[in-house]
């Protein structure tokens, strides 16, 4: 009957919620990335075709990952409700939950950061879900085997109460799993930054603030763009963090965070932008970074001439390939520990991330860095390289107009202020910008240039509309 199906679906939904919570709780001990929903979401990102990735980035922006996880949960919960209906009919619902758990286990086991116990959360989730399906009484019978009509409402109440208990247990387990997944040791909030060996002068006060609507000279950390493949943000204990430098080097070694802090610290104003940034888009930011020269770290290992790339690896197993030359020349590539005068946030790569001026992020800005391997492009390919993206990706000289905004109405004949930004990391800053309206003459813009920036200037121009 229809009421029987509804109550059976409620049973399946509650059992699935309890199963996901139990799996997330175990993942808090094994590793957050092994949580069933997280593992499936991460695998979905890897399997998503490039055109769909581009669409998600351009349409959803930084909300793409939460939307993905919500989508995974909705699908799993719908299948869980179906499992409840199947269980009430012929007892086959348990097999559906077991199949879902098997998919999650496979996804977790194939993640680079999975580990030997990666399948354990999915196994626990399967057992809890199956037990939940079988413990909750289904509508249509009672413990004595009599028809439901002889005991009106009794099975209904028992089912609803048991489903509520399962749901509450699942929510509580998920909360505990999230708390267990957080690092026990020190994080960025308690870190005292070392002084730079050569502090940069303060930027001129009010620079770039004279025109309403012009983007800030320095992007606030809270507004700095985030584009990566991590479904969950790694939470790393700096006391356990290590950076391994190996591969085609003379002296492979490991570096602790304290050892990194004792190396000469460099300040640099660097503009970072994503290759997926559309014209006038938000996937670009500029700030003052603090870190160690990447070439100093590599010099200690002694990179051999046979290596042409450094394959960097993130805490979550993400890999990025960067030309050796770009990390050893005078452009000032950094292993950054701070931005805008404060330690990196987990969102932006705490405790250490790469910053490579002149290269798009996907070939030079590895977050949550744990490994640098000297190798060759012929031998090893990084995450995006295996998906057909270019291995060499230098940032071109670009500019954009912030004022007036795209689509704004401008009264004819009125005086118009045109303001925007220009950037280039292949040269030391922007020497000049020219602006023209339609097919009119080119007009030299008044530049509010940052004197020691790796490639950003603030052009302002005036024209009559």
Short mmCIF file of C-alpha atoms in Angstrom, two decimals:
data_model
loop_
_atom_site.label_atom_id
_atom_site.label_comp_id
_atom_site.label_asym_id
_atom_site.label_seq_id
_atom_site.Cartn_x
_atom_site.Cartn_y
_atom_site.Cartn_z
CA UNK A 1 0.00 0.00 0.00
CA UNK A 2 0.98 3.64 -0.37
CA UNK A 3 1.33 4.24 3.42
CA UNK A 4 3.49 1.14 3.67
CA UNK A 5 5.81 2.44 0.94
CA UNK A 6 6.08 5.82 2.66
CA UNK A 7 7.04 4.33 5.99
CA UNK A 8 9.45 1.91 4.32
CA UNK A 9 11.08 4.83 2.48
CA UNK A 10 11.37 6.67 5.80
CA UNK A 11 13.14 3.63 7.26
CA UNK A 12 15.57 3.48 4.37
CA UNK A 13 16.24 7.23 4.54
CA UNK A 14 16.95 7.11 8.28
CA UNK A 15 19.15 4.04 7.98
CA UNK A 16 21.16 5.74 5.21
CA UNK A 17 21.63 8.91 7.27
CA UNK A 18 22.82 6.80 10.20
CA UNK A 19 25.17 4.89 7.87
CA UNK A 20 26.68 8.09 6.43
CA UNK A 21 27.16 9.49 9.93
CA UNK A 22 28.87 6.31 11.12
CA UNK A 23 31.16 6.32 8.09
CA UNK A 24 32.03 9.97 8.67
CA UNK A 25 32.80 9.23 12.32
CA UNK A 26 35.25 6.47 11.41
CA UNK A 27 36.75 8.73 8.73
CA UNK A 28 37.51 11.26 11.48
CA UNK A 29 40.06 8.74 12.73
CA UNK A 30 41.18 7.17 9.46
CA UNK A 31 41.23 10.40 7.41
CA UNK A 32 38.51 12.89 6.40
CA UNK A 33 38.94 12.15 2.70
CA UNK A 34 37.78 8.54 3.30
CA UNK A 35 34.30 9.59 4.43
CA UNK A 36 31.91 7.87 1.97
CA UNK A 37 30.24 11.04 0.65
CA UNK A 38 33.56 12.90 0.44
CA UNK A 39 35.28 10.01 -1.35
CA UNK A 40 32.48 9.72 -3.92
CA UNK A 41 32.47 13.48 -4.44
CA UNK A 42 36.23 13.53 -4.99
CA UNK A 43 36.01 10.67 -7.47
CA UNK A 44 33.20 12.50 -9.27
CA UNK A 45 35.47 15.54 -9.70
CA UNK A 46 38.20 13.38 -11.22
CA UNK A 47 35.76 11.70 -13.62
CA UNK A 48 33.98 14.89 -14.66
CA UNK A 49 34.73 15.85 -18.29
CA UNK A 50 36.60 19.10 -18.84
CA UNK A 51 33.68 20.90 -20.46
CA UNK A 52 31.55 20.22 -17.38
CA UNK A 53 34.35 21.35 -15.04
CA UNK A 54 34.62 24.61 -16.98
CA UNK A 55 30.87 25.09 -16.82
CA UNK A 56 30.78 24.46 -13.07
CA UNK A 57 33.65 26.87 -12.45
CA UNK A 58 32.18 29.64 -14.58
CA UNK A 59 28.60 29.15 -13.34
CA UNK A 60 28.99 28.18 -9.69
CA UNK A 61 32.40 29.64 -8.90
CA UNK A 62 33.75 28.59 -5.49
CA UNK A 63 30.36 27.08 -4.62
CA UNK A 64 30.93 24.20 -7.05
CA UNK A 65 32.20 21.78 -4.39
CA UNK A 66 29.42 22.34 -1.82
CA UNK A 67 26.89 21.95 -4.62
CA UNK A 68 28.60 18.70 -5.67
CA UNK A 69 28.51 17.26 -2.14
CA UNK A 70 24.87 18.25 -1.71
CA UNK A 71 24.13 16.57 -5.03
CA UNK A 72 25.90 13.37 -3.95
CA UNK A 73 24.00 13.33 -0.65
CA UNK A 74 20.65 13.88 -2.37
CA UNK A 75 21.27 10.98 -4.76
CA UNK A 76 22.46 8.68 -1.96
CA UNK A 77 19.50 9.54 0.28
CA UNK A 78 17.05 8.94 -2.56
CA UNK A 79 18.62 5.54 -3.17
CA UNK A 80 18.47 4.89 0.58
CA UNK A 81 14.73 5.56 0.55
CA UNK A 82 14.43 3.13 -2.37
CA UNK A 83 16.40 0.58 -0.35
CA UNK A 84 13.81 0.85 2.41
CA UNK A 85 10.99 0.13 -0.03
CA UNK A 86 12.86 -2.85 -1.49
CA UNK A 87 13.59 -4.15 1.99
CA UNK A 88 9.91 -4.10 2.93
CA UNK A 89 8.97 -5.94 -0.25
CA UNK A 90 11.51 -8.72 -0.60
CA UNK A 91 14.45 -8.00 1.71
CA UNK A 92 16.72 -6.84 -1.10
CA UNK A 93 17.23 -3.30 0.19
CA UNK A 94 20.31 -4.37 2.13
CA UNK A 95 21.98 -5.30 -1.14
CA UNK A 96 21.39 -1.82 -2.51
CA UNK A 97 23.05 -0.22 0.53
CA UNK A 98 25.92 -2.70 0.26
CA UNK A 99 26.39 -1.73 -3.38
CA UNK A 100 26.49 1.98 -2.52
CA UNK A 101 29.07 1.27 0.18
CA UNK A 102 31.17 -0.72 -2.29
CA UNK A 103 31.24 2.26 -4.66
CA UNK A 104 32.31 4.54 -1.81
CA UNK A 105 34.99 2.09 -0.70
CA UNK A 106 36.41 1.89 -4.21
CA UNK A 107 36.44 5.68 -4.48
CA UNK A 108 38.24 6.03 -1.14
CA UNK A 109 40.78 3.30 -1.89
CA UNK A 110 41.77 4.86 -5.20
CA UNK A 111 42.36 8.35 -3.74
CA UNK A 112 46.09 9.23 -3.54
CA UNK A 113 45.75 10.00 0.17
CA UNK A 114 43.57 6.96 0.93
CA UNK A 115 45.92 4.69 2.84
CA UNK A 116 45.47 1.07 3.87
CA UNK A 117 42.37 1.73 5.99
CA UNK A 118 40.59 3.87 3.38
CA UNK A 119 37.79 1.32 2.89
CA UNK A 120 37.00 1.00 6.61
CA UNK A 121 34.53 3.94 6.83
CA UNK A 122 32.52 2.56 3.91
CA UNK A 123 32.47 -0.93 5.43
CA UNK A 124 31.22 0.43 8.75
CA UNK A 125 28.63 2.52 6.92
CA UNK A 126 27.36 -0.57 5.10
CA UNK A 127 27.02 -2.60 8.31
CA UNK A 128 25.24 0.19 10.15
CA UNK A 129 22.87 0.82 7.24
CA UNK A 130 21.99 -2.85 6.85
CA UNK A 131 21.37 -3.27 10.58
CA UNK A 132 19.22 -0.16 10.54
CA UNK A 133 17.08 -1.56 7.75
CA UNK A 134 16.53 -4.82 9.55
CA UNK A 135 15.93 -3.49 13.06
CA UNK A 136 13.21 -1.01 12.20
CA UNK A 137 9.80 -2.70 11.86
CA UNK A 138 8.09 -2.22 8.53
CA UNK A 139 4.48 -1.25 8.20
CA UNK A 140 2.09 -4.07 7.46
CA UNK A 141 2.90 -6.42 10.33
CA UNK A 142 3.69 -6.46 14.03
CA UNK A 143 5.96 -8.66 16.12
CA UNK A 144 3.21 -11.28 16.49
CA UNK A 145 2.81 -11.48 12.74
CA UNK A 146 -0.78 -10.18 12.80
CA UNK A 147 -2.10 -7.77 10.24
CA UNK A 148 -1.54 -4.08 10.87
CA UNK A 149 -5.31 -3.45 10.89
CA UNK A 150 -5.57 -5.29 14.23
CA UNK A 151 -3.16 -2.81 15.81
CA UNK A 152 -3.99 0.56 14.21
CA UNK A 153 -1.23 3.18 14.43
CA UNK A 154 1.10 1.06 16.57
CA UNK A 155 3.57 0.13 13.83
CA UNK A 156 3.41 3.66 12.46
CA UNK A 157 4.53 5.18 15.76
CA UNK A 158 7.23 2.56 16.27
CA UNK A 159 8.62 3.18 12.79
CA UNK A 160 8.66 6.95 13.14
CA UNK A 161 10.35 6.84 16.56
CA UNK A 162 12.99 4.36 15.40
CA UNK A 163 13.64 6.39 12.23
CA UNK A 164 14.07 9.53 14.35
CA UNK A 165 16.55 7.77 16.61
CA UNK A 166 18.55 6.53 13.64
CA UNK A 167 18.59 10.00 12.10
CA UNK A 168 19.70 11.60 15.37
CA UNK A 169 22.43 9.01 15.82
CA UNK A 170 23.68 9.64 12.30
CA UNK A 171 23.76 13.41 12.79
CA UNK A 172 25.60 13.03 16.11
CA UNK A 173 28.15 10.66 14.57
CA UNK A 174 28.75 13.06 11.67
CA UNK A 175 29.38 15.92 14.12
CA UNK A 176 31.85 13.85 16.14
CA UNK A 177 33.59 12.76 12.95
CA UNK A 178 34.05 16.38 11.89
CA UNK A 179 35.54 17.25 15.27
CA UNK A 180 37.87 14.24 15.18
CA UNK A 181 39.06 15.22 11.70
CA UNK A 182 40.38 18.57 12.95
CA UNK A 183 44.11 18.74 13.82
CA UNK A 184 45.12 18.40 17.45
CA UNK A 185 48.31 20.41 17.19
CA UNK A 186 49.09 24.01 16.29
CA UNK A 187 47.43 25.71 13.36
CA UNK A 188 47.90 29.07 11.70
CA UNK A 189 46.07 30.99 14.40
CA UNK A 190 48.83 30.28 16.93
CA UNK A 191 51.76 30.79 14.54
CA UNK A 192 54.21 33.64 15.09
CA UNK A 193 55.56 34.78 11.74
CA UNK A 194 59.31 35.28 11.38
CA UNK A 195 60.56 38.66 10.23
CA UNK A 196 61.52 38.96 6.54
CA UNK A 197 65.22 39.26 5.80
CA UNK A 198 64.54 42.32 3.61
CA UNK A 199 61.18 43.94 4.50
CA UNK A 200 59.40 45.71 1.68
CA UNK A 201 58.38 49.34 2.18
CA UNK A 202 54.75 49.99 2.97
CA UNK A 203 52.54 50.71 -0.01
CA UNK A 204 51.52 54.34 -0.50
CA UNK A 205 48.39 55.19 1.49
CA UNK A 206 45.20 55.46 -0.54
CA UNK A 207 46.74 54.03 -3.68
CA UNK A 208 43.98 52.99 -6.05
CA UNK A 209 41.18 54.26 -3.79
CA UNK A 210 40.48 57.51 -5.64
CA UNK A 211 37.97 56.02 -8.09
CA UNK A 212 34.78 54.37 -6.76
CA UNK A 213 34.30 50.92 -8.24
CA UNK A 214 37.98 50.25 -8.86
CA UNK A 215 39.04 46.92 -7.37
CA UNK A 216 41.25 47.13 -4.25
CA UNK A 217 44.99 47.34 -4.77
CA UNK A 218 45.36 44.39 -2.42
CA UNK A 219 42.76 41.65 -2.37
CA UNK A 220 41.48 40.94 1.16
CA UNK A 221 42.16 37.38 2.24
CA UNK A 222 38.44 36.74 2.68
CA UNK A 223 37.85 37.77 -0.95
CA UNK A 224 40.85 36.00 -2.48
CA UNK A 225 39.66 33.45 -5.01
CA UNK A 226 39.84 29.73 -4.42
CA UNK A 227 40.01 27.24 -7.29
CA UNK A 228 41.15 23.67 -6.56
CA UNK A 229 39.89 20.09 -6.60
CA UNK A 230 39.70 19.57 -2.82
CA UNK A 231 36.18 18.64 -1.69
CA UNK A 232 37.17 19.25 1.92
CA UNK A 233 39.85 21.66 3.14
CA UNK A 234 42.80 19.78 4.66
CA UNK A 235 43.43 20.59 8.32
CA UNK A 236 47.13 20.07 8.91
CA UNK A 237 49.02 19.94 12.18
CA UNK A 238 52.29 21.81 11.59
CA UNK A 239 54.13 19.71 14.16
CA UNK A 240 53.57 16.65 11.95
CA UNK A 241 54.03 18.42 8.61
CA UNK A 242 57.02 17.46 6.47
CA UNK A 243 58.22 18.58 3.05
CA UNK A 244 60.03 15.85 1.14
CA UNK A 245 62.44 16.88 -1.67
CA UNK A 246 63.61 13.96 -3.79
CA UNK A 247 63.74 12.54 -7.30
CA UNK A 248 66.55 13.49 -9.66
CA UNK A 249 68.60 15.25 -6.97
CA UNK A 250 71.99 14.71 -5.35
CA UNK A 251 70.81 14.96 -1.73
CA UNK A 252 67.16 14.09 -1.03
CA UNK A 253 65.96 15.33 2.34
CA UNK A 254 62.96 16.25 4.49
CA UNK A 255 62.18 19.64 5.93
CA UNK A 256 60.10 20.29 9.04
CA UNK A 257 58.02 23.42 9.44
CA UNK A 258 60.32 24.77 12.17
CA UNK A 259 63.32 24.25 9.89
CA UNK A 260 61.52 26.09 7.11
CA UNK A 261 60.81 29.03 9.43
CA UNK A 262 64.51 29.35 10.21
CA UNK A 263 65.40 29.88 6.55
CA UNK A 264 65.63 33.44 5.10
CA UNK A 265 62.12 34.82 4.66
CA UNK A 266 61.24 36.94 1.63
CA UNK A 267 58.38 39.39 1.14
CA UNK A 268 56.95 39.76 -2.35
CA UNK A 269 53.89 41.46 -3.86
CA UNK A 270 52.59 38.94 -6.37
CA UNK A 271 49.46 38.79 -8.48
CA UNK A 272 48.03 35.29 -8.75
CA UNK A 273 45.42 34.32 -11.31
CA UNK A 274 43.65 31.23 -12.57
CA UNK A 275 43.73 30.04 -16.16
CA UNK A 276 39.92 29.69 -15.96
CA UNK A 277 39.46 33.38 -15.17
CA UNK A 278 37.12 34.95 -17.74
CA UNK A 279 37.58 38.50 -18.98
CA UNK A 280 36.72 40.73 -16.04
CA UNK A 281 36.42 37.70 -13.75
CA UNK A 282 37.15 37.35 -10.04
CA UNK A 283 39.71 34.54 -10.22
CA UNK A 284 42.63 36.91 -9.78
CA UNK A 285 44.06 38.46 -6.64
CA UNK A 286 47.10 40.37 -5.48
CA UNK A 287 48.62 40.40 -2.02
CA UNK A 288 51.90 40.51 -0.12
CA UNK A 289 53.27 37.02 0.41
CA UNK A 290 55.89 35.87 2.90
CA UNK A 291 57.92 32.74 2.34
CA UNK A 292 61.17 31.00 1.48
CA UNK A 293 62.64 31.13 -2.01
CA UNK A 294 61.86 27.87 -3.74
CA UNK A 295 65.31 27.90 -5.32
CA UNK A 296 66.92 27.92 -1.84
CA UNK A 297 65.03 24.76 -0.89
CA UNK A 298 65.92 23.07 -4.19
CA UNK A 299 69.56 24.17 -4.03
CA UNK A 300 70.04 22.22 -0.80
CA UNK A 301 68.89 19.05 -2.60
CA UNK A 302 70.99 19.73 -5.70
CA UNK A 303 68.64 19.34 -8.66
CA UNK A 304 70.44 17.62 -11.51
CA UNK A 305 70.58 19.01 -15.02
CA UNK A 306 68.61 16.03 -16.33
CA UNK A 307 65.43 17.24 -14.56
CA UNK A 308 63.21 19.69 -16.41
CA UNK A 309 60.21 19.79 -14.07
CA UNK A 310 59.38 19.77 -10.37
CA UNK A 311 56.35 17.62 -9.62
CA UNK A 312 54.77 19.05 -6.47
CA UNK A 313 52.28 17.07 -4.41
CA UNK A 314 49.58 18.32 -2.09
CA UNK A 315 48.52 16.83 1.23
CA UNK A 316 45.45 15.39 -0.51
CA UNK A 317 47.46 13.85 -3.36
CA UNK A 318 46.93 16.58 -5.96
CA UNK A 319 49.94 16.97 -8.29
CA UNK A 320 51.16 20.01 -10.22
CA UNK A 321 54.10 20.22 -12.63
CA UNK A 322 56.29 23.31 -12.80
CA UNK A 323 59.34 23.94 -15.00
CA UNK A 324 62.57 23.75 -13.01
CA UNK A 325 63.73 26.99 -14.61
CA UNK A 326 60.70 28.89 -13.29
CA UNK A 327 61.55 27.83 -9.74
CA UNK A 328 65.25 28.66 -9.95
CA UNK A 329 65.38 31.93 -11.90
CA UNK A 330 65.05 35.50 -10.62
CA UNK A 331 61.26 35.75 -10.81
CA UNK A 332 61.11 34.97 -7.07
CA UNK A 333 59.08 31.78 -6.75
CA UNK A 334 58.17 31.17 -3.10
CA UNK A 335 57.14 28.49 -0.69
CA UNK A 336 54.72 30.85 1.03
CA UNK A 337 53.67 30.62 4.67
CA UNK A 338 51.72 33.90 4.94
CA UNK A 339 49.63 36.35 2.95
CA UNK A 340 48.69 39.90 3.81
CA UNK A 341 50.75 39.79 7.00
CA UNK A 342 49.02 36.74 8.48
CA UNK A 343 49.61 32.98 8.32
CA UNK A 344 47.95 31.21 5.42
CA UNK A 345 44.41 30.12 6.11
CA UNK A 346 43.51 26.44 5.53
CA UNK A 347 41.50 27.54 2.49
CA UNK A 348 44.58 29.08 0.89
CA UNK A 349 47.05 26.29 1.58
CA UNK A 350 48.16 26.34 5.22
CA UNK A 351 50.84 25.61 6.25
CA UNK A 352 52.80 25.97 2.98
CA UNK A 353 51.88 26.63 -0.63
CA UNK A 354 53.82 27.37 -3.81
CA UNK A 355 53.62 30.75 -5.52
CA UNK A 356 55.25 31.00 -8.95
CA UNK A 357 55.06 34.46 -10.58
CA UNK A 358 54.36 34.37 -14.29
CA UNK A 359 52.59 30.99 -14.30
CA UNK A 360 48.93 30.17 -13.93
CA UNK A 361 47.97 28.49 -10.68
CA UNK A 362 47.48 25.02 -12.14
CA UNK A 363 51.19 24.82 -13.01
CA UNK A 364 52.76 26.66 -10.11
CA UNK A 365 50.58 27.28 -7.04
CA UNK A 366 50.26 23.99 -5.17
CA UNK A 367 48.39 24.30 -1.88
CA UNK A 368 49.01 22.20 1.25
CA UNK A 369 52.43 21.31 -0.15
CA UNK A 370 54.13 18.13 1.12
CA UNK A 371 56.41 16.87 -1.66
CA UNK A 372 58.73 18.21 -4.37
CA UNK A 373 60.09 15.69 -6.88
CA UNK A 374 62.66 16.59 -9.51
CA UNK A 375 61.77 14.67 -12.66
CA UNK A 376 61.03 15.13 -16.37
CA UNK A 377 57.88 15.87 -18.34
CA UNK A 378 58.53 12.72 -20.34
CA UNK A 379 58.51 10.56 -17.21
CA UNK A 380 55.78 12.06 -15.00
CA UNK A 381 52.56 13.91 -15.67
CA UNK A 382 50.59 15.96 -13.18
CA UNK A 383 46.84 15.96 -12.54
CA UNK A 384 45.88 18.49 -15.21
CA UNK A 385 48.50 17.28 -17.69
CA UNK A 386 46.83 13.86 -17.80
CA UNK A 387 43.60 15.64 -18.69
CA UNK A 388 45.01 17.36 -21.74
CA UNK A 389 45.94 20.74 -20.26
CA UNK A 390 49.11 22.47 -21.44
CA UNK A 391 52.24 21.79 -19.41
CA UNK A 392 53.65 25.26 -20.13
CA UNK A 393 51.24 28.00 -19.10
CA UNK A 394 52.75 31.46 -18.79
CA UNK A 395 50.52 34.38 -17.85
CA UNK A 396 50.17 36.87 -20.69
CA UNK A 397 50.10 40.63 -20.28
CA UNK A 398 46.46 41.52 -19.66
CA UNK A 399 44.21 44.35 -18.55
CA UNK A 400 40.60 44.99 -17.72
CA UNK A 401 38.25 47.92 -17.20
CA UNK A 402 36.51 48.06 -13.81
CA UNK A 403 34.83 51.45 -14.25
CA UNK A 404 32.35 51.67 -15.88
CA UNK A 405 31.17 48.11 -15.25
CA UNK A 406 30.14 45.91 -18.13
CA UNK A 407 26.55 46.75 -19.06
CA UNK A 408 26.50 50.08 -17.21
CA UNK A 409 24.54 52.97 -18.77
CA UNK A 410 26.62 56.05 -19.58
CA UNK A 411 24.82 59.34 -20.41
CA UNK A 412 25.82 60.61 -23.83
CA UNK A 413 28.04 63.68 -23.83
CA UNK A 414 28.98 63.42 -20.15
CA UNK A 415 32.49 63.23 -18.81
CA UNK A 416 33.46 59.66 -18.07
CA UNK A 417 36.20 58.27 -15.87
CA UNK A 418 37.63 54.98 -17.12
CA UNK A 419 39.56 52.99 -14.52
CA UNK A 420 40.95 49.49 -14.39
CA UNK A 421 43.93 47.27 -13.76
CA UNK A 422 46.71 45.83 -15.89
CA UNK A 423 49.13 43.07 -14.99
CA UNK A 424 52.13 41.29 -16.44
CA UNK A 425 54.41 38.79 -14.73
CA UNK A 426 56.71 38.24 -17.67
CA UNK A 427 58.21 41.67 -17.01
CA UNK A 428 58.70 43.87 -13.98
CA UNK A 429 55.42 45.73 -13.85
CA UNK A 430 53.46 47.77 -16.38
CA UNK A 431 55.16 50.83 -17.89
CA UNK A 432 52.05 52.31 -19.45
CA UNK A 433 48.45 51.72 -20.50
CA UNK A 434 46.45 53.28 -23.33
CA UNK A 435 42.67 53.41 -23.62
CA UNK A 436 40.38 54.18 -26.52
CA UNK A 437 36.62 54.33 -26.99
CA UNK A 438 35.31 52.54 -30.06
CA UNK A 439 37.50 53.63 -33.02
CA UNK A 440 38.72 56.84 -31.41
CA UNK A 441 42.28 57.83 -30.66
CA UNK A 442 44.36 55.99 -28.09
CA UNK A 443 44.66 57.97 -24.84
CA UNK A 444 47.50 57.45 -22.37
CA UNK A 445 46.15 56.41 -18.96
CA UNK A 446 47.37 57.91 -15.72
CA UNK A 447 49.11 55.04 -13.93
CA UNK A 448 49.00 54.47 -10.18
CA UNK A 449 51.77 51.89 -10.31
CA UNK A 450 52.90 49.65 -7.47
CA UNK A 451 56.68 50.14 -7.40
CA UNK A 452 57.78 46.66 -6.28
CA UNK A 453 54.89 44.52 -7.47
CA UNK A 454 55.39 41.44 -9.61
CA UNK A 455 53.26 42.73 -12.39
CA UNK A 456 50.31 44.93 -11.50
CA UNK A 457 49.62 48.58 -12.22
CA UNK A 458 46.57 50.76 -11.71
CA UNK A 459 45.70 52.70 -14.88
CA UNK A 460 43.16 55.48 -14.83
CA UNK A 461 42.01 57.32 -17.90
CA UNK A 462 39.48 60.00 -18.76
CA UNK A 463 37.39 60.31 -21.88
CA UNK A 464 34.36 62.19 -23.05
CA UNK A 465 31.42 59.89 -23.71
#
